[in-house]
XYZ file of C-alpha atoms in Angstrom:
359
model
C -28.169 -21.667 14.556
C -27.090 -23.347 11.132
C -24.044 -21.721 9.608
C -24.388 -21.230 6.324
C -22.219 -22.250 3.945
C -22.338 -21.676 0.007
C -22.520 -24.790 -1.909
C -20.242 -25.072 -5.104
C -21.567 -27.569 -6.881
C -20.705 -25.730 -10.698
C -17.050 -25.487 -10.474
C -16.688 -26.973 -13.718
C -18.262 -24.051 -15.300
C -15.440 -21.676 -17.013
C -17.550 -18.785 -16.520
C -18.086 -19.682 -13.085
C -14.354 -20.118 -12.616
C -13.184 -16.706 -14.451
C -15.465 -14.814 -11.939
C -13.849 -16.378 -9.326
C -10.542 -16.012 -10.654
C -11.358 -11.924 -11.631
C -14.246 -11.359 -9.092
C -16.178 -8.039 -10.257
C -16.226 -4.909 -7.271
C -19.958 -3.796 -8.957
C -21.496 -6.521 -10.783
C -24.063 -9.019 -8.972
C -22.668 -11.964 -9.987
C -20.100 -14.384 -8.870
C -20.021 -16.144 -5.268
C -21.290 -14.737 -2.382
C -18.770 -15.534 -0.028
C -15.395 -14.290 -1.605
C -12.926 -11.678 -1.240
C -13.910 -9.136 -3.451
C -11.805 -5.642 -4.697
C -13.432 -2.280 -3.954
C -14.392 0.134 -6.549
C -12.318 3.458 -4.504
C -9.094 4.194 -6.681
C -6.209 5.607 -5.675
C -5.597 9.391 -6.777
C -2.195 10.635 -7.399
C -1.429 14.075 -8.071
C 2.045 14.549 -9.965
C 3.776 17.603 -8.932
C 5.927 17.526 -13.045
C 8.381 20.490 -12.628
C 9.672 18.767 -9.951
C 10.153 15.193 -11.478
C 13.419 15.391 -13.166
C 14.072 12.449 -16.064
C 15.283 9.283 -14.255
C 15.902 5.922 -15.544
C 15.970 4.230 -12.217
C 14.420 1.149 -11.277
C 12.011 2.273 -8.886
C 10.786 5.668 -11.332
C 10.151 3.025 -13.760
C 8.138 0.857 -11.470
C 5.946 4.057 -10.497
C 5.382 4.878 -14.195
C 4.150 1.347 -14.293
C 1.980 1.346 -11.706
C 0.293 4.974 -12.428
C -1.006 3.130 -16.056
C -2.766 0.613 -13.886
C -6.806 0.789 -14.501
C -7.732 1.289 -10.517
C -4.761 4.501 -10.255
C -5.900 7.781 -11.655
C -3.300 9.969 -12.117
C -3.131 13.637 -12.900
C -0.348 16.507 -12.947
C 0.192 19.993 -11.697
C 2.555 22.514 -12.858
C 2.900 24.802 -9.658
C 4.692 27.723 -11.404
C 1.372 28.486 -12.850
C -0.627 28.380 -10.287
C -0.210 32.413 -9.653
C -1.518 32.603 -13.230
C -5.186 34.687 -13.696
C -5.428 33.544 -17.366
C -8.551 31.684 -18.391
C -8.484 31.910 -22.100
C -6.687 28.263 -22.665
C -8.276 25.381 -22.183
C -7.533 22.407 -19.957
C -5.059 20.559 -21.180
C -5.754 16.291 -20.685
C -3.670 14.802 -18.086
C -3.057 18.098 -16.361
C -5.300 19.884 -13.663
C -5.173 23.320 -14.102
C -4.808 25.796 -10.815
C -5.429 30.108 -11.262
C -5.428 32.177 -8.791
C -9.045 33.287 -8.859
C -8.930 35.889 -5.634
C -9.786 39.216 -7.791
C -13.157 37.324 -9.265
C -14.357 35.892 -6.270
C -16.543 38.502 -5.260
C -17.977 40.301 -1.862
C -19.721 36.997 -0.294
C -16.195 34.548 -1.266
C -14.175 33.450 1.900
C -11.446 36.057 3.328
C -7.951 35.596 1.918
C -6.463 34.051 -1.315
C -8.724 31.568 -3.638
C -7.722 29.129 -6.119
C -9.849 27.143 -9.126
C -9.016 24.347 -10.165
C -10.328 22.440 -13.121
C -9.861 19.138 -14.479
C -10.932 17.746 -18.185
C -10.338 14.220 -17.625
C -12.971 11.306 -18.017
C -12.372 9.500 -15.040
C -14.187 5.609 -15.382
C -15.147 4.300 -12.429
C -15.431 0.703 -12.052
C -19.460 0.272 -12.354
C -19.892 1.829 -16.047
C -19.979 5.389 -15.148
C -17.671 8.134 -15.755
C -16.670 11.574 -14.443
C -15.904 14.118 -17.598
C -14.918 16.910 -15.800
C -14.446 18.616 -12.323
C -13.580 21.818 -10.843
C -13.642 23.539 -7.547
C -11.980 25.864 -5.444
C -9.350 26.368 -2.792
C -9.072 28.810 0.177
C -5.706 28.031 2.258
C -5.165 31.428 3.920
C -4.864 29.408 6.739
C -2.780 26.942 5.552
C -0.357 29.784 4.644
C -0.579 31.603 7.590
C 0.703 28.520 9.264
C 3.782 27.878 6.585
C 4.633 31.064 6.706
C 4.825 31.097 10.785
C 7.485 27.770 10.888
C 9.234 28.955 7.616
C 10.753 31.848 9.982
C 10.896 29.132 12.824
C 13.139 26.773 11.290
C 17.007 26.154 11.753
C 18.786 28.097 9.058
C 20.018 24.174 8.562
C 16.495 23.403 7.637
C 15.433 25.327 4.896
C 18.895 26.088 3.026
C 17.502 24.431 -0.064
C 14.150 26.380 -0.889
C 12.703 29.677 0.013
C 9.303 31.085 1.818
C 8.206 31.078 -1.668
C 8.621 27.473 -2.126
C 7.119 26.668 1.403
C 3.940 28.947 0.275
C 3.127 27.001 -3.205
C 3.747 23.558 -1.984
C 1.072 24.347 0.837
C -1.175 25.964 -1.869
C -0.797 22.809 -4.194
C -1.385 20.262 -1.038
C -4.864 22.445 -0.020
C -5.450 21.771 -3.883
C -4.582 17.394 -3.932
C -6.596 18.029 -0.788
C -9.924 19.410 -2.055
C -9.666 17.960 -5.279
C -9.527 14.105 -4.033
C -5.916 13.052 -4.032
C -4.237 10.468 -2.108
C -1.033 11.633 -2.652
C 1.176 14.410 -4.012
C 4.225 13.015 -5.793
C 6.640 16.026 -5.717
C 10.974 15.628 -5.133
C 11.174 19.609 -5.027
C 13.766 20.015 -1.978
C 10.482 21.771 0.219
C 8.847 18.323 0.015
C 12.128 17.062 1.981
C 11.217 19.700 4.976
C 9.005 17.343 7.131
C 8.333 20.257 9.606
C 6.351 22.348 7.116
C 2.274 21.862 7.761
C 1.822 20.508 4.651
C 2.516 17.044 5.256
C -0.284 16.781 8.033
C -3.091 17.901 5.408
C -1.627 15.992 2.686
C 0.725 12.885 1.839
C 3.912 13.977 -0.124
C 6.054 11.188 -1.594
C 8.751 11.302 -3.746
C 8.033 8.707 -6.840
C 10.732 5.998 -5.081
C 8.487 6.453 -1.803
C 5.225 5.805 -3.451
C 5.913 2.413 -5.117
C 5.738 0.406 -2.108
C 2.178 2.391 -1.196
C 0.911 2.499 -4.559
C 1.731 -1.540 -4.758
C 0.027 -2.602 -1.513
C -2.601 -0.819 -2.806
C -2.939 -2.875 -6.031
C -2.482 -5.750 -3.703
C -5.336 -5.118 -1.550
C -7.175 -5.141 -4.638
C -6.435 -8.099 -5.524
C -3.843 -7.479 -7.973
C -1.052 -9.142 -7.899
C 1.905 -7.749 -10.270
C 4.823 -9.812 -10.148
C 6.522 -7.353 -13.159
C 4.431 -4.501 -13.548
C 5.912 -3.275 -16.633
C 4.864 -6.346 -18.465
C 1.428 -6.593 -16.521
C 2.736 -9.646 -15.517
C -0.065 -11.569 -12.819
C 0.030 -13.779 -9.981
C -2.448 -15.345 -8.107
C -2.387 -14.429 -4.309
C -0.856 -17.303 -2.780
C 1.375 -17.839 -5.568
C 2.497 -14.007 -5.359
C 2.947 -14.309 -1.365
C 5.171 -17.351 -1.783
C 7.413 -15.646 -4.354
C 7.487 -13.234 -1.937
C 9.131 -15.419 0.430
C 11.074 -16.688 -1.814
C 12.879 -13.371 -3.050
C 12.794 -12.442 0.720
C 15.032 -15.181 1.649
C 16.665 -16.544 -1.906
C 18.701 -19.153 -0.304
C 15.367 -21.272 0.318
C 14.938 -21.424 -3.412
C 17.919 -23.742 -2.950
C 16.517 -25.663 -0.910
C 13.572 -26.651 -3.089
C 15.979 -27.273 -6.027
C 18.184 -29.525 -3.848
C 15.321 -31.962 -2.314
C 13.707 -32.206 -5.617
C 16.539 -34.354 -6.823
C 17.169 -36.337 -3.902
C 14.995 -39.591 -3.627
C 14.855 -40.483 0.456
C 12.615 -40.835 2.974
C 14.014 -38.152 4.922
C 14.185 -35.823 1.834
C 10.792 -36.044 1.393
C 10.202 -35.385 5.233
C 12.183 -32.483 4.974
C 10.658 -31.133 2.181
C 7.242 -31.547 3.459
C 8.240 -29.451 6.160
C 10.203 -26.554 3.454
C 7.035 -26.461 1.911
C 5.142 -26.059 5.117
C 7.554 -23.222 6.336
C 7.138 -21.400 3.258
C 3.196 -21.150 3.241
C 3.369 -19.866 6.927
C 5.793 -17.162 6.068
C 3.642 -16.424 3.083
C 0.829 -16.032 5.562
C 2.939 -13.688 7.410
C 3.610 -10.995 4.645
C -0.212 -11.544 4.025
C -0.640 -10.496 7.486
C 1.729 -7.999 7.346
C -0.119 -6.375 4.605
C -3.400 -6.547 6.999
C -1.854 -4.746 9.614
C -0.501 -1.831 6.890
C -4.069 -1.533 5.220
C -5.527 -1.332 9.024
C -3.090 1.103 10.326
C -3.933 3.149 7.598
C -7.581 3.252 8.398
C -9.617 5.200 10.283
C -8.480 4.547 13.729
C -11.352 3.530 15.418
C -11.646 0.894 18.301
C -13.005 -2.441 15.960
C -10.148 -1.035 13.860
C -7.313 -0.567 16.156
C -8.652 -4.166 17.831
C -7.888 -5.683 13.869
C -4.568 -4.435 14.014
C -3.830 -6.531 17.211
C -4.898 -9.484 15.811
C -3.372 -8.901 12.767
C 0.130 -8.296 14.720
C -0.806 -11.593 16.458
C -0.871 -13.442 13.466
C 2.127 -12.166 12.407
C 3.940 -13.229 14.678
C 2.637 -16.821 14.787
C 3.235 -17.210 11.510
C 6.495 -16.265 11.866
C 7.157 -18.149 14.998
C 5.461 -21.177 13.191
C 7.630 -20.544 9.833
C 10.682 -20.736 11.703
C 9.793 -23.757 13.935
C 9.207 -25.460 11.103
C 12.646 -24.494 9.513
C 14.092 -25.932 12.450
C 12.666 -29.225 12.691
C 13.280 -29.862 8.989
C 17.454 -29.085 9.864
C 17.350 -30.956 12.580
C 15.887 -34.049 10.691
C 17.793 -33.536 7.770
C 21.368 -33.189 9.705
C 20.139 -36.326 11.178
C 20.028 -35.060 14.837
C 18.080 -37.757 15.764
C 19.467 -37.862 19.706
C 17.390 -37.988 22.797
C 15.218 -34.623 23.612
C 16.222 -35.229 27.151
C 20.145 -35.558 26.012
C 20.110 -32.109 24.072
C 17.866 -30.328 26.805
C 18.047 -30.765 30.019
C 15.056 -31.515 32.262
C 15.920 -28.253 34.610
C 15.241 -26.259 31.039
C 11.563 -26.804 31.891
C 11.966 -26.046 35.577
C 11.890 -22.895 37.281
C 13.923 -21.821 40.043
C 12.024 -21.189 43.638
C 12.299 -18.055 46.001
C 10.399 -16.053 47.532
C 6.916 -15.300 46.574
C 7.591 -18.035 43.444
C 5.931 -21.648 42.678
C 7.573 -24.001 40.934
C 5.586 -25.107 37.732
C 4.484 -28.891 38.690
């Protein structure tokens, strides 16, 4: 069998290099064999009343992020969620929750029932749009359940919020839940309560919490914000190696320092700095495989990519620091005799019973 391999033989066209540089998730264009961004956004459902005005670095790297054009964001006021009114109108940026249970009728589904309704146009990445959506909710269960660990807990547990509190934050979850969200942004003291059986239908994060998810999300789509509030870009090796560099600042000094010395061995050594760097940019890459396939469905193939994904980690790491080695022990001139600074019993094993030596 042939492998096939795509022929480049335009790569002086600029149209042919901005779809390579911006490569489109829905348009049939481009080159076949690249790594391409997928057209699913991420959902994020902003619980407000709870979000109190912060000036904080990382509450103004989530407001940031939430503008980008693959997040869709929405928010829910959960004090009106009890509400029966229907006479205003949905408000943009908000999705709007009544308790619908009196209206549902003889053949509706035992127990409480919310509607929800959002106004929003929501693009989606191949020209079409979404200009409204509604539904409903049924979480008697769900209640049930939050109601029977509320009375559970350790008085230590729950000092902060009340069964009331527990009951609407599982109401709005069954809501992010049915309505498409990823995650539910809330910092109301019941999101704290990890016990409650919210958090296994739905991810709660406090705004702090979701930056690092809502990032590596924008990274797997090959977006690569160096300073999102300035929609500043990278490319994705040159993002991974600033990684490493604001990982481990003191190698920045490095770089500056062999760049103005003119030697042999400073060039040596700085072939190898440059060669340590791209392996521990390899790793984070790595590392940011094995988050995006833990978070998959767990299936076999899946759970057999995060091995290898976890292998490669860990060579690249073992490989970044090797390298980092060999480059301070050329440039502090330790030049001496393997032999002298090792041993040869380092490489021999001691013998007993049931053992071989290694010949």
């Amino acid at each position: 069998m042939r492998i096939f391999r795509e022929l480049h033989q335009s790569d002086d066209n600029p149209f042919r290099r901005e779809h390579r540089r911006k490569p489109s998730p829905t348009k049939d264009e481009g080159d076949l064999f690249i790594h391409r961004p997928s057209p699913r956004k991420i959902r994020i459902l902003l619980d407000i009343e709870t979000l109190a005005e912060d000036t904080s670095e990382p509450v103004q790297l989530f407001e940031a992020l939430i503008q980008q054009q693959r997040v869709f964001a929405l928010e829910i006021e959960t004090s009106t969620i009890a509400s029966t009114d229907y006479s205003t109108p949905v408000r943009q940026g908000m999705i709007r929750v009544r308790d619908t249970t009196a209206v549902q009728g003889s053949f509706g589904y035992p127990g409480p029932q919310y509607g929800w309704s959002i106004a929003d146009r929501d693009a989606h990445l191949d020209g079409s749009s979404t200009m409204q959506k509604g539904g409903s909710s049924h979480p008697l269960r769900q209640i049930g359940e939050t109601v029977a660990v509320y009375r559970n807990l350790e008085r230590r547990h729950r000092t902060e919020f009340r069964l009331h509190d527990a009951v609407a934050q599982a109401i709005v979850g069954e809501v992010a839940r049915d309505a498409g969200f990823d995650i539910l942004v809330s910092e109301a003291p019941v999101s704290a309560c990890r016990f409650l059986p919210v958090h296994d239908r739905v991810v709660v994060l406090s705004r702090a919490e979701a930056v690092p998810v809502i990032a590596h999300y924008l990274r797997r789509q090959h977006i690569f914000l160096f300073d999102p509030c300035m929609n500043g870009h990278f490319s994705r090796h040159d993002f991974y190696k600033q990684a490493v560099h604001s990982l481990a600042p003191a190698m920045r000094g490095w770089e500056a320092r062999l760049g103005l010395a003119l030697s042999e061995v400073s060039e040596a050594v700085q072939a190898r700095y440059f060669t340590a760097v791209n392996r521990l940019a390899r790793a984070l890459e790595s590392r940011d495989d094995l988050i995006w396939s833990l978070g998959s469905h767990l299936t076999q193939a899946v759970r057999d990519d995060c091995v290898d994904d976890f292998d490669h980690l860990l060579l690249m790491l073992c490989g970044g620091v090797d390298v980092m080695a060999r480059a301070l022990h050329l440039a502090l001139g330790l030049d001496a005799d393997p032999q002298e600074v090792r041993p040869p019993s380092f490489i021999s094993t001691r013998t007993g019973r049931g053992t071989r030596p290694i010949s």
